[in-house]
XYZ file of C-alpha atoms in Angstrom:
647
model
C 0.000 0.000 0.000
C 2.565 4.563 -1.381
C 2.493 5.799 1.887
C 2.748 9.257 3.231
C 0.660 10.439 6.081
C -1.001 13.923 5.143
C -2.762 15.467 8.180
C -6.326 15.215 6.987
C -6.844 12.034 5.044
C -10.572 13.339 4.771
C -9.523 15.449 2.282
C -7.331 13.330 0.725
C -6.970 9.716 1.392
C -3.498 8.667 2.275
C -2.406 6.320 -0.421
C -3.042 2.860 0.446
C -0.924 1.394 -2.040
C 2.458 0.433 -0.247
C 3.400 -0.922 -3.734
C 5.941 0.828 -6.024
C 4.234 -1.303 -8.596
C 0.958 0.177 -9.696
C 0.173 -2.054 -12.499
C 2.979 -5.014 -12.308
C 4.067 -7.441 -15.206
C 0.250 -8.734 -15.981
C -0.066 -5.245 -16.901
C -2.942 -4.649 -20.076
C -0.968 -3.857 -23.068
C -2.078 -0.511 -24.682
C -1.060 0.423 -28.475
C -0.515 3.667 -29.316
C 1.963 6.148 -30.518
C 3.752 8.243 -28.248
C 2.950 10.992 -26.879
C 4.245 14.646 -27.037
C 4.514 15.779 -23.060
C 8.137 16.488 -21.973
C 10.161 16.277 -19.353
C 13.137 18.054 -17.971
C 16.504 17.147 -19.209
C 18.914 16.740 -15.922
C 22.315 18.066 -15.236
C 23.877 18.694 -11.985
C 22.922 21.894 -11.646
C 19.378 21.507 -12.888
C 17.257 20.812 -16.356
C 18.787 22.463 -19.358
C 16.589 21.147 -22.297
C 13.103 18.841 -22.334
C 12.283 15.409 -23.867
C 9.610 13.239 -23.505
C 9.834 10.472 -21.132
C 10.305 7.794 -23.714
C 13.485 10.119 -25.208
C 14.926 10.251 -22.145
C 15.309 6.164 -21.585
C 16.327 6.166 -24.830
C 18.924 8.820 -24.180
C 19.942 7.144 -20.853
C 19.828 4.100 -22.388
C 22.504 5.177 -25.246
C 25.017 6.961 -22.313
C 24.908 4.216 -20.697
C 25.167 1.337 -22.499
C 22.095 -0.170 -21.267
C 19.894 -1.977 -23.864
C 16.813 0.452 -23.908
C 14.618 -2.763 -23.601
C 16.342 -3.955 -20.328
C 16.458 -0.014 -18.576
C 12.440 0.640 -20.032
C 11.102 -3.306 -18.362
C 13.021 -2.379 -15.157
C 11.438 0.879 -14.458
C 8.383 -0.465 -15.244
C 8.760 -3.192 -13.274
C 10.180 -0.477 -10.465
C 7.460 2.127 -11.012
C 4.939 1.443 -14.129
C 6.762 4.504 -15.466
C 5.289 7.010 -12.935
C 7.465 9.934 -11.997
C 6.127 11.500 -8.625
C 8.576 14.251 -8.912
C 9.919 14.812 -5.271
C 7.711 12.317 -3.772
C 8.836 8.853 -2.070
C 6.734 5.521 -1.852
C 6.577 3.940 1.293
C 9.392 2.452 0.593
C 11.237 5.555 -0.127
C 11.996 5.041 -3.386
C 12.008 8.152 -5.922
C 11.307 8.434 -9.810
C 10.416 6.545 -12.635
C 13.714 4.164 -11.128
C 12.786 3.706 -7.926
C 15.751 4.918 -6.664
C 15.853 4.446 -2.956
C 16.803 6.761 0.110
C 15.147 5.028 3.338
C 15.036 7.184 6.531
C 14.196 7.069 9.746
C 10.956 8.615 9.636
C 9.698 7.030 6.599
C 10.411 3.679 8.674
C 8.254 5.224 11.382
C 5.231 6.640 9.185
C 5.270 3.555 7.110
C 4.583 -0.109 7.419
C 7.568 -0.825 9.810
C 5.348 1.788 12.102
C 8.886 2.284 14.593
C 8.176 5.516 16.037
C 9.416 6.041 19.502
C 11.874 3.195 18.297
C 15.519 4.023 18.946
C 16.802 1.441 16.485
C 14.982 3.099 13.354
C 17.994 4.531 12.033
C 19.543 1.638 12.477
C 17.409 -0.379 10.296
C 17.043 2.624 7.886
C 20.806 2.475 7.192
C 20.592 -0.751 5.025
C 22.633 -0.280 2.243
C 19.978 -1.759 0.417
C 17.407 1.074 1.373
C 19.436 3.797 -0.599
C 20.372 3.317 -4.304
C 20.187 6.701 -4.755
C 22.793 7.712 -3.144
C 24.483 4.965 -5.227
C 23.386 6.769 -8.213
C 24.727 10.187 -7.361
C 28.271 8.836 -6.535
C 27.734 7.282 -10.320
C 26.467 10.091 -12.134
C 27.718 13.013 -10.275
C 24.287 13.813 -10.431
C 22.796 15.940 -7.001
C 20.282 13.585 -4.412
C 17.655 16.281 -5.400
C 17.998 15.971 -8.933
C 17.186 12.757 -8.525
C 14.640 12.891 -6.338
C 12.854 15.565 -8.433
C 13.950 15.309 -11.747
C 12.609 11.883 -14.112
C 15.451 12.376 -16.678
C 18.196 12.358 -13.725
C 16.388 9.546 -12.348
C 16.367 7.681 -15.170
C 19.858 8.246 -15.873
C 20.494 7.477 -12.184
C 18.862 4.106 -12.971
C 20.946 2.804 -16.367
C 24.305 4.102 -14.157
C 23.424 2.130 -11.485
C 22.267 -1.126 -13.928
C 25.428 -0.357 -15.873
C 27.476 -0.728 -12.744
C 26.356 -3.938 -12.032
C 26.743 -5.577 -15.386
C 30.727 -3.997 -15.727
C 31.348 -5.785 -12.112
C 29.396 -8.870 -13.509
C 31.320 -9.273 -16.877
C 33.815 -6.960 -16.925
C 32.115 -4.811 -20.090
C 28.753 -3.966 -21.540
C 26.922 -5.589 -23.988
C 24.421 -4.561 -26.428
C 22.724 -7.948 -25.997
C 19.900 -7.659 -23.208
C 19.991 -11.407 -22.998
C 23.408 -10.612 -21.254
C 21.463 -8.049 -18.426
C 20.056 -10.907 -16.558
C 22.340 -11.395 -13.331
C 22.326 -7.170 -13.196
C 18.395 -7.045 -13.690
C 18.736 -9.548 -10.661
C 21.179 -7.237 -8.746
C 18.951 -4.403 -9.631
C 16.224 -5.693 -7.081
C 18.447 -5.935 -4.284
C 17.589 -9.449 -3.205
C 19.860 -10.766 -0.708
C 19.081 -14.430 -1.636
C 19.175 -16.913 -5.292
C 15.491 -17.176 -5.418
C 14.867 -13.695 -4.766
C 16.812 -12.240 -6.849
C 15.769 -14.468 -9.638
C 12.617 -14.029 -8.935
C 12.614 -10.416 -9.553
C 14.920 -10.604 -12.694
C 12.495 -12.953 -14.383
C 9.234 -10.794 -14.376
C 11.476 -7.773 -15.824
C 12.357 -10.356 -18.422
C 8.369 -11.425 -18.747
C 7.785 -7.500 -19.360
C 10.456 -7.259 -21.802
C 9.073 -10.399 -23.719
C 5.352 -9.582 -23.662
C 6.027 -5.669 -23.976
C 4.094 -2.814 -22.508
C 2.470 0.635 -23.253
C 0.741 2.937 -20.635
C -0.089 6.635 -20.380
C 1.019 7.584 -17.136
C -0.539 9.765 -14.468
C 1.276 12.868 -15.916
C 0.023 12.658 -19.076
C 3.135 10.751 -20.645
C 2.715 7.615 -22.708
C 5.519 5.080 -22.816
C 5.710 2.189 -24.793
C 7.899 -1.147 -24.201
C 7.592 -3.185 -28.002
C 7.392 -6.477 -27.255
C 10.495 -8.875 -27.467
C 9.486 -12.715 -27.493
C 13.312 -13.872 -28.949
C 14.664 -12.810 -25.087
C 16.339 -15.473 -23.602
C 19.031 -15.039 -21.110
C 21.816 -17.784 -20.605
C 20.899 -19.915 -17.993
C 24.460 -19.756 -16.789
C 23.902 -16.234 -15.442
C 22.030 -17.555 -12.879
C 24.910 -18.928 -11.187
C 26.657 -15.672 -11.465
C 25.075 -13.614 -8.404
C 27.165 -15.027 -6.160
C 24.373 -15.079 -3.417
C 23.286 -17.493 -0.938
C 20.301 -19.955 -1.599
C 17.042 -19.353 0.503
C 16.587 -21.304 3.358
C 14.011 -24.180 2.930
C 10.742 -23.120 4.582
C 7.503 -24.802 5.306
C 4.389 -23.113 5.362
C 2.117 -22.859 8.183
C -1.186 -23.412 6.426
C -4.104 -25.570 6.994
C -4.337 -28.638 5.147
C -7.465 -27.702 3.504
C -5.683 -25.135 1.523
C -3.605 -24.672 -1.571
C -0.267 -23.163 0.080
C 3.158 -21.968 -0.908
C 5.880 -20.301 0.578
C 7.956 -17.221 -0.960
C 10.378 -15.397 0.968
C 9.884 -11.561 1.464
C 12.931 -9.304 1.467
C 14.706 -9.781 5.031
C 14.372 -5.859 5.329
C 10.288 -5.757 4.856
C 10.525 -7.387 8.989
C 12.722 -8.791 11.673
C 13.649 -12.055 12.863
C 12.354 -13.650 15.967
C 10.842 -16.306 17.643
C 7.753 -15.530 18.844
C 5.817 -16.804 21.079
C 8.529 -19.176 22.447
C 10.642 -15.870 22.977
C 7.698 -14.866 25.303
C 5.991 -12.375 22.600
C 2.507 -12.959 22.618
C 0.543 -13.090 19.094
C -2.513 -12.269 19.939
C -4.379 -10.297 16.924
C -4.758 -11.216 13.473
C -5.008 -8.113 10.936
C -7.109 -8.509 7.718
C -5.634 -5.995 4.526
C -6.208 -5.964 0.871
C -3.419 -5.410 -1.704
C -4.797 -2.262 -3.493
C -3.191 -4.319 -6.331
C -3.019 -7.531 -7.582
C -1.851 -10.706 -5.946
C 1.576 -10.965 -8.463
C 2.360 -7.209 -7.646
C 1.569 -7.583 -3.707
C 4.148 -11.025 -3.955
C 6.597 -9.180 -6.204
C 6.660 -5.576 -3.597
C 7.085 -7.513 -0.846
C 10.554 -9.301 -2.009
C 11.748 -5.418 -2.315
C 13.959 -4.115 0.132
C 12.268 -1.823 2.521
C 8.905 -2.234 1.387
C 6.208 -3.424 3.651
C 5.526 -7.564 4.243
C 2.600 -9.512 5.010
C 2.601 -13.174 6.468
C 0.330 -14.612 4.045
C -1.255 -12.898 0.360
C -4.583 -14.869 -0.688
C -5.454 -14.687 -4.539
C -9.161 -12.672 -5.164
C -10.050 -15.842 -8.330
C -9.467 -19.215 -6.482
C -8.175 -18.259 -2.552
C -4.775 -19.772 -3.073
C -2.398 -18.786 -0.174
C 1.649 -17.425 -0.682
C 3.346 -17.233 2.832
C 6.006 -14.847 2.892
C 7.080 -14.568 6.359
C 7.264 -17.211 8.821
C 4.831 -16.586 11.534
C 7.637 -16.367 14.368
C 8.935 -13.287 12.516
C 7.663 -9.971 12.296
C 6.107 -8.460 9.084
C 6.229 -4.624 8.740
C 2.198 -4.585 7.528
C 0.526 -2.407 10.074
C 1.942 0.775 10.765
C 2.871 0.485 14.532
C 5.532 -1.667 15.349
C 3.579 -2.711 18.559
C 0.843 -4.228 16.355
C 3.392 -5.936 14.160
C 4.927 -7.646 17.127
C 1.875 -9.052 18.446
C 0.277 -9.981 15.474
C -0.392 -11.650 11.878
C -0.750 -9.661 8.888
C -2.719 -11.211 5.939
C -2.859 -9.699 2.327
C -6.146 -9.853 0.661
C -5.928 -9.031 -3.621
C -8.500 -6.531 -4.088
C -9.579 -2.797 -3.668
C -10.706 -1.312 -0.860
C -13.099 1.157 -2.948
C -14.264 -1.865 -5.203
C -15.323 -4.171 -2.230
C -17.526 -7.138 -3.466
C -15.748 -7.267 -7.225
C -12.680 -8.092 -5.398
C -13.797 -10.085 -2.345
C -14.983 -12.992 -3.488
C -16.278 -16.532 -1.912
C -13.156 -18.083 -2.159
C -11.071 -15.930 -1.055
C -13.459 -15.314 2.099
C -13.497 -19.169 2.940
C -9.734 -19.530 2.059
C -9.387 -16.484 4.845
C -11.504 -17.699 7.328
C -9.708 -21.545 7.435
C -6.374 -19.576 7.505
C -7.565 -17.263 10.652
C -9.124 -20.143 12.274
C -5.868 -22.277 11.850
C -3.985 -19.231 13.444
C -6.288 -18.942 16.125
C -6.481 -22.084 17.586
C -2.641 -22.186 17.264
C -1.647 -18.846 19.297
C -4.727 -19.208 21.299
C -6.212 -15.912 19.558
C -9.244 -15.408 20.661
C -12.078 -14.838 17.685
C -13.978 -11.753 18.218
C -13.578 -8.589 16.644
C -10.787 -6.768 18.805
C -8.476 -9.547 17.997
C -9.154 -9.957 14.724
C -9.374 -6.599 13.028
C -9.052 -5.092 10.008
C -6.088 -2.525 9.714
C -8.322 0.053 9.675
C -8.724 -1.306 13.261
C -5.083 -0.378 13.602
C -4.480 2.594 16.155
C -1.738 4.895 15.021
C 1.480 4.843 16.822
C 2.033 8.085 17.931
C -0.047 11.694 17.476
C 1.541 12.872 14.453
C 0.384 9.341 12.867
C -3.058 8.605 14.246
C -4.512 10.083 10.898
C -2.629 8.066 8.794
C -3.151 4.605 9.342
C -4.801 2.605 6.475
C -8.270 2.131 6.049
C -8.360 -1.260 4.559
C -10.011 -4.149 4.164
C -12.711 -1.108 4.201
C -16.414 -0.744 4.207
C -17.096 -3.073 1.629
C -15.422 -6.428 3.632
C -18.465 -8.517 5.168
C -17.135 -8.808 8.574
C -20.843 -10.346 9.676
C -19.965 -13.411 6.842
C -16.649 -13.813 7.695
C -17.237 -13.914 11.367
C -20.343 -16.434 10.442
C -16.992 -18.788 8.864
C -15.083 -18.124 11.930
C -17.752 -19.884 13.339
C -18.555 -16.784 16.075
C -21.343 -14.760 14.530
C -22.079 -11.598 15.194
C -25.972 -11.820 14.424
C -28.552 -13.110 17.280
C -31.353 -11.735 18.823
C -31.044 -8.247 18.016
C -31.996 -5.393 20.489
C -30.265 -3.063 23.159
C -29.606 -3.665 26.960
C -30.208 -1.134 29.493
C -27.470 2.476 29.667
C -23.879 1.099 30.720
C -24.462 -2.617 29.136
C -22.469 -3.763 25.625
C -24.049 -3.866 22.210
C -22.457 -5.577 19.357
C -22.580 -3.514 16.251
C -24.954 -5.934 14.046
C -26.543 -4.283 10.791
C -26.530 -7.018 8.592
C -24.363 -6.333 5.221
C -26.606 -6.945 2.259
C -29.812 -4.806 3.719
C -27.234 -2.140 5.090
C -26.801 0.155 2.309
C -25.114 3.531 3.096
C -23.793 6.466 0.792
C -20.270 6.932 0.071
C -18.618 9.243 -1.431
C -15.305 7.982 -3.589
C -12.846 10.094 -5.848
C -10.237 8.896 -8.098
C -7.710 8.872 -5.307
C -9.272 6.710 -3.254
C -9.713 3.662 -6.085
C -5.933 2.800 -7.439
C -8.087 0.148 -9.693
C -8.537 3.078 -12.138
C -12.592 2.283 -12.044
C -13.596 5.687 -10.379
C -13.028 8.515 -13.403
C -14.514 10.999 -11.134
C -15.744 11.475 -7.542
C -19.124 10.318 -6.780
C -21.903 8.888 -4.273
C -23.009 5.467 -4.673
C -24.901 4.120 -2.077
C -23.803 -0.047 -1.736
C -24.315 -2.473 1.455
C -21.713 -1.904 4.006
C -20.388 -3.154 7.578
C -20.980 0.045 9.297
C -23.548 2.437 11.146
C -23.126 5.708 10.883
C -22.646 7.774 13.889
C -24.105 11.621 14.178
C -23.052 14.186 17.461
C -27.094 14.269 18.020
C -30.172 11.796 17.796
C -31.775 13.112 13.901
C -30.819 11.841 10.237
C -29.815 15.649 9.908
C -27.211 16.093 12.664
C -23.823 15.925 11.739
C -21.641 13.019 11.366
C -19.120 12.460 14.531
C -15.658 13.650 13.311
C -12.629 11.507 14.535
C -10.050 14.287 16.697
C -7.670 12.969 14.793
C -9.504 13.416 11.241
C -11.682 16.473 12.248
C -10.505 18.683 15.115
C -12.179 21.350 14.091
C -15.442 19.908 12.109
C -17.798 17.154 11.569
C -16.887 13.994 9.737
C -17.913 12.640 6.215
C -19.265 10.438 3.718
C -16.010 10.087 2.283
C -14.726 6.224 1.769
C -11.539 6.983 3.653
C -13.198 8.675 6.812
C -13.675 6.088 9.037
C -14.077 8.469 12.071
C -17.356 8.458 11.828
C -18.307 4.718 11.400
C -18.675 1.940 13.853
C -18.075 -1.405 12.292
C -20.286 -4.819 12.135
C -18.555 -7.220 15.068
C -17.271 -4.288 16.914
C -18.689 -3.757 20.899
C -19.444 -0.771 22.682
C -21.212 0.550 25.916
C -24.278 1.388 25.559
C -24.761 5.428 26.941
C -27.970 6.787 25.907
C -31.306 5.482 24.325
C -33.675 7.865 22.664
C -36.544 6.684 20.847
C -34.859 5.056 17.835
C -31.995 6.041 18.390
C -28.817 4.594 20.318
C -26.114 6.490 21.822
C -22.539 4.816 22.624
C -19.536 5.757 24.065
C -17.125 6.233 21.251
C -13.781 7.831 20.683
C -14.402 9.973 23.891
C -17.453 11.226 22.989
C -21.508 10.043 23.196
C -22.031 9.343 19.507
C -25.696 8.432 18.035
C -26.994 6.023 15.576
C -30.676 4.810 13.612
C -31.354 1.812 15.243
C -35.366 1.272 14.958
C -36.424 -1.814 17.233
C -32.478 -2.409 17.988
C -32.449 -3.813 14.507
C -28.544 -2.751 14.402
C -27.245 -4.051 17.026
C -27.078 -7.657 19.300
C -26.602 -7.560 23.204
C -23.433 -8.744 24.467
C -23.769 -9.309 27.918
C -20.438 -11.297 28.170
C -18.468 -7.985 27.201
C -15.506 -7.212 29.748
C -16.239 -3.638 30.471
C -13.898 -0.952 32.178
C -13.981 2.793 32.913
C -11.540 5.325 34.734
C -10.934 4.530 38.369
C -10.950 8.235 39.117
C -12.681 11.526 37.756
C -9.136 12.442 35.684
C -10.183 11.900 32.475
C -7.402 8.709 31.347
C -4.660 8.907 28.722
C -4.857 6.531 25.747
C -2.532 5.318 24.097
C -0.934 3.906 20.445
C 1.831 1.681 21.676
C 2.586 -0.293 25.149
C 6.401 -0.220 25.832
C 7.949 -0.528 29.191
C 9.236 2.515 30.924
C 13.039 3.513 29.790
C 14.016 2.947 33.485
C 13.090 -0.545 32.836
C 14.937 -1.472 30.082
C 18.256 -3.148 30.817
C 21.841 -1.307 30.268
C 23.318 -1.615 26.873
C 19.621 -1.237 25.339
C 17.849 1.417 23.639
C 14.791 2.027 25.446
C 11.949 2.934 22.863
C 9.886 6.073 23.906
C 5.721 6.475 23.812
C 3.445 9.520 24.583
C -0.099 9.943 25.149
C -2.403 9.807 21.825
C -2.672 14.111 22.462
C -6.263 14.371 20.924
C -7.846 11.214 22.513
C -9.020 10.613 26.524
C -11.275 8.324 28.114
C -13.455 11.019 30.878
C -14.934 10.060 33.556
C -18.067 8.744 33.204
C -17.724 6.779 30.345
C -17.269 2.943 29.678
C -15.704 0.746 26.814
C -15.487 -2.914 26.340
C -12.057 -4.287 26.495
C -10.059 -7.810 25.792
C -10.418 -9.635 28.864
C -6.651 -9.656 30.000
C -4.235 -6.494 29.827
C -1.321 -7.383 28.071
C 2.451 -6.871 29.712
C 4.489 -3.347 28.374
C 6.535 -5.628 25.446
C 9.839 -4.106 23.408
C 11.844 -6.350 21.334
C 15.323 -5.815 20.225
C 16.891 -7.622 17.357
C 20.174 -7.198 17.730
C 20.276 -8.871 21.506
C 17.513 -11.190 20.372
C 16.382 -9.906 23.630
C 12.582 -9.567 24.774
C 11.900 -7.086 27.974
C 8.018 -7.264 29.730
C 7.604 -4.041 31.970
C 5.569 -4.121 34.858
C 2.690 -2.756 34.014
C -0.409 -3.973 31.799
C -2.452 -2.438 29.410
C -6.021 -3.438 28.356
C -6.849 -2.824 23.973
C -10.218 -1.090 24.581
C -12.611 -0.969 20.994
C -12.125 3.227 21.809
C -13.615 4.125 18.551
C -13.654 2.985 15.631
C -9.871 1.802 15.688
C -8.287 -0.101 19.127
C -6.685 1.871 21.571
C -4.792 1.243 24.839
C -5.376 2.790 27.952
C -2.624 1.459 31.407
C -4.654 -1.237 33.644
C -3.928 0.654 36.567
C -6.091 3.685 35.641
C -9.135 1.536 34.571
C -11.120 -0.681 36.890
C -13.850 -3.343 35.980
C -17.209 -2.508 35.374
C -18.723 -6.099 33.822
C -16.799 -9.204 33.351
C -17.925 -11.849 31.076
C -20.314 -14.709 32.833
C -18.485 -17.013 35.066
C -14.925 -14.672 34.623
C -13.008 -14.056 37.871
């Protein structure tokens, strides 16, 4: 899922897709002549002429001595092409090349989530993470050139390709079945099958050919090349190790293989032996296809999810082993004590993308993972990442919103075997509801824009009303008050209709307090505030008297939190303590009530390096705050109701 984190993703939704890859090698082909847009011609101290895009791999191509087929398949294997002048994907990569500069705080704001994390300059230093700096030594060419600048970039590219194939074989040949061990360098694998993996879908491209107009206007065409055929001797010319032989942790019932994501895209571990609890399981889609979400994730500094299930037929690729972390989330906390799984699909497309299959194939998966790590299967431990709570302030904004409104949590629960639906009503002020509506009859308005559908289906912002997993939640008890707005969406306003504002939704599965009941209306506790919804005859909702429910101890309203690491003072010498702050716009006052897991879970950091694990002494409960998870310290909540028969 590019990922920046602009401060009001109701405006603008922060781009889901963590891929550098918008379209991938399965790509549509698209005839066409080439278009006359241009682009700035690079020198060190800036642009002195303009050529089109297509020129300018030509031109890099010649300076080079690249083959123009090899340097055009690898960018568009890199990038589709697309430019972003200035701007970095998730995984910090720049330009048409994908040149890469990783820092710190794209580690942080990204899927690796490591804010507060002393070690995130550590891992940012890979030199894997930063080609581009590569590329300046090569070209003499200025970081910001290319950053901003396409033609630098590309030329930063061929140096960089052209490097690699003079190390390789000592020269540079014309013949672009010679490129293939370079192609393979080019994608920074640090293992055989890696590395070939990524050098044969650039050599798929350049055999099939492609042609796309990209977002700026520029068409680029790749002719097709079916002679390619590199030696197979170059294979046994990287001169890197072969990938470990893994078995995948799948259920027999489904259709499972295993391949590896880059080492950088998560961390080694050993969880839970190493006493790190996995106790959540976090549903995504790909905002892409399945080939593209498999092929980003073997990219350095990318993100990485555990397991990817296909949209046609629910076949499963494992790409981390479950012990390990996967950077999928955004908040490092969540990555430690959980399981990411990929869904291919599109958030704003819902039901075209989630099909049966893939559902059932899901649901087996998550129940095999359950019963293994003892997860327990209700809806604050298995979430969707829109579920996910940001890490710090600056971040609570920009978390994903996938699987979205369009996932059937009600159905999939209904496979888990734990269904959300029953006898549907409301309890009495300060008991639980569970948020029931019932997908297919709930239709609600949305409003999606071009931005928010990477697909390329929605030309043009519009409302279409579709069934959905939420109910909409207004500051008063009418159809014309205003929608809630999330603090951290809307500090100043109400929220939206927009796909990406999830502020203002409470999802099917998840439980809240119940705080006010006004004809047919129902007010909850939510995010801090009393929120209302439509709920005629308690049609929306199901009561859930065995809801653990807590509130503050004392009449200071409580601090929540996005992380739950131990205090510095108890980390031990020689170790980095990470750091954590209050979630600034969020509080629990007095007075109020959420429903929480049943146990707090120990303050947890992990540190690579020391393969060492520290548990603080104090707990924290994950309390369904709003419409994401939150955590608030044990020791400022106390018990209100415990589940039947609970001690």
């Amino acid at each position: 899922m590019t990922e920046t984190s602009p401060a009001r993703p109701s405006r603008r939704r922060p781009a889901l897709r963590r891929r550098p890859v918008a379209l991938g090698a399965a790509a549509v082909v698209v005839a066409g002549a080439i278009a006359l847009p241009a682009v700035a011609r690079a020198t060190q101290d800036g642009p002195v002429r303009t050529a089109t895009l297509q020129q300018e791999f030509a031109q890099a191509a010649e300076d080079y001595h690249v083959p123009r087929h090899v340097l055009l398949a690898v960018a568009y294997e890199q990038s589709a092409w697309e430019t972003h002048p200035g701007q970095h994907s998730t995984s910090g990569g720049y330009g048409p090349m994908h040149l890469t500069d990783v820092t710190a705080s794209m580690m942080a704001g990204g899927a690796a989530g490591t804010a507060g994390r002393k070690d995130a300059k550590k891992l940012a230093d890979d030199d894997a993470l930063h080609t581009l700096r590569a590329a300046a030594e090569l070209t003499g060419l200025s970081a910001r050139a290319l950053r901003e600048d396409a033609a630098a970039n590309i030329r930063g590219g061929a140096a960089l390709l052209a490097s690699y194939e003079k190390k390789l074989h000592g020269r540079l040949s014309g013949d672009p079945d010679d490129w293939w061990a370079a192609v393979a360098r080019y994608g920074q694998a640090r293992d055989r099958q890696g590395a070939a993996a990524y050098a044969d879908r650039v050599f798929a491209t350049m055999k099939k050919g492609a042609a796309r107009r990209t977002a700026d206007g520029q068409r680029v065409r790749l002719a097709a090349d079916p002679a390619v055929a590199p030696a197979p001797t170059q294979r046994g010319e990287l001169g890197l190790p072969a990938a470990p032989a893994t078995a995948t942790e799948c259920p027999s019932t489904l259709a499972c293989t295993f391949v590896a994501a880059h080492p950088s895209n998560g961390q080694v571990a050993d969880r839970p032996a190493n006493g790190i609890d996995i106790d959540q399981i976090v549903l995504h889609d790909t905002e892409g296809s399945y080939a593209s979400a498999v092929a980003n994730a073997q990219l350095p500094g990318t993100a990485s999810a555990h397991y990817v299930i296909r949209s046609s037929d629910g076949a499963v690729v494992q790409m981390v082993p479950t012990q390990n972390l996967a950077y999928h989330a955004g908040n490092y906390v969540t990555n430690m004590h959980s399981v990411g799984i990929e869904h291919e699909g599109f958030a704003a497309r819902g039901a075209t993308w989630y099909t049966e299959s893939q559902y059932q194939a899901s649901a087996e998966l998550v129940k095999y993972l359950a019963e293994r790590f003892d997860v327990p299967l209700d809806r604050q431990h298995v979430i969707g990442h829109d579920n996910v709570v940001g890490p710090n302030s600056a971040l609570a904004s920009g978390v994903h919103w996938d699987p979205g409104p369009f996932w059937d949590w009600e159905h999939f629960m209904d496979l888990l075997g734990v269904p959300v639906h029953g006898r549907h009503g409301v309890g009495e002020i300060g008991t639980a509801v569970t948020i029931a509506p019932g997908f297919a009859r709930n239709q609600n308005t949305v409003h999606i824009c071009p931005d928010d559908d990477p697909s390329g289906a929605t030309p043009e912002c519009a409302d279409v009303r579709r069934p959905t997993n939420f109910v909409q939640l207004r500051t008063e008890p009418r159809l014309s008050a205003p929608l809630f707005g999330d603090q951290a969406l809307h500090p100043d306003g109400p929220g939206t209709t927009r796909i990406n504002d999830w502020g203002s939704t409470a999802q099917a599965g998840q439980q809240f307090v119940v705080a006010d009941k006004q004809g047919d209306w129902t007010a909850i506790w939510f995010s801090g505030s009393k929120v209302w919804f439509h709920n005629p005859h308690g049609r929306n909702t199901v009561p859930a008297p065995d809801a653990t429910v807590v509130a503050p101890v004392g009449v200071e309203a409580v601090k929540v939190y996005g992380t739950s690491y131990p205090d510095p003072a108890e980390i031990p010498a020689g170790l980095s303590p990470s750091t954590q702050a209050p979630l600034s716009m969020y509080t629990v006052p007095s007075g109020q009530a959420y429903v929480t897991t049943v146990t707090p879970r120990s303050t947890t950091d992990y540190f690579p390096a020391a393969a060492k694990v520290v548990h603080g002494g104090k707990r924290m409960y994950t309390i369904q705050y709003g419409h994401r998870t939150s955590l608030v310290y044990e020791v400022d909540m106390r018990v209100k109701r415990r589940p039947h028969g609970a001690r």
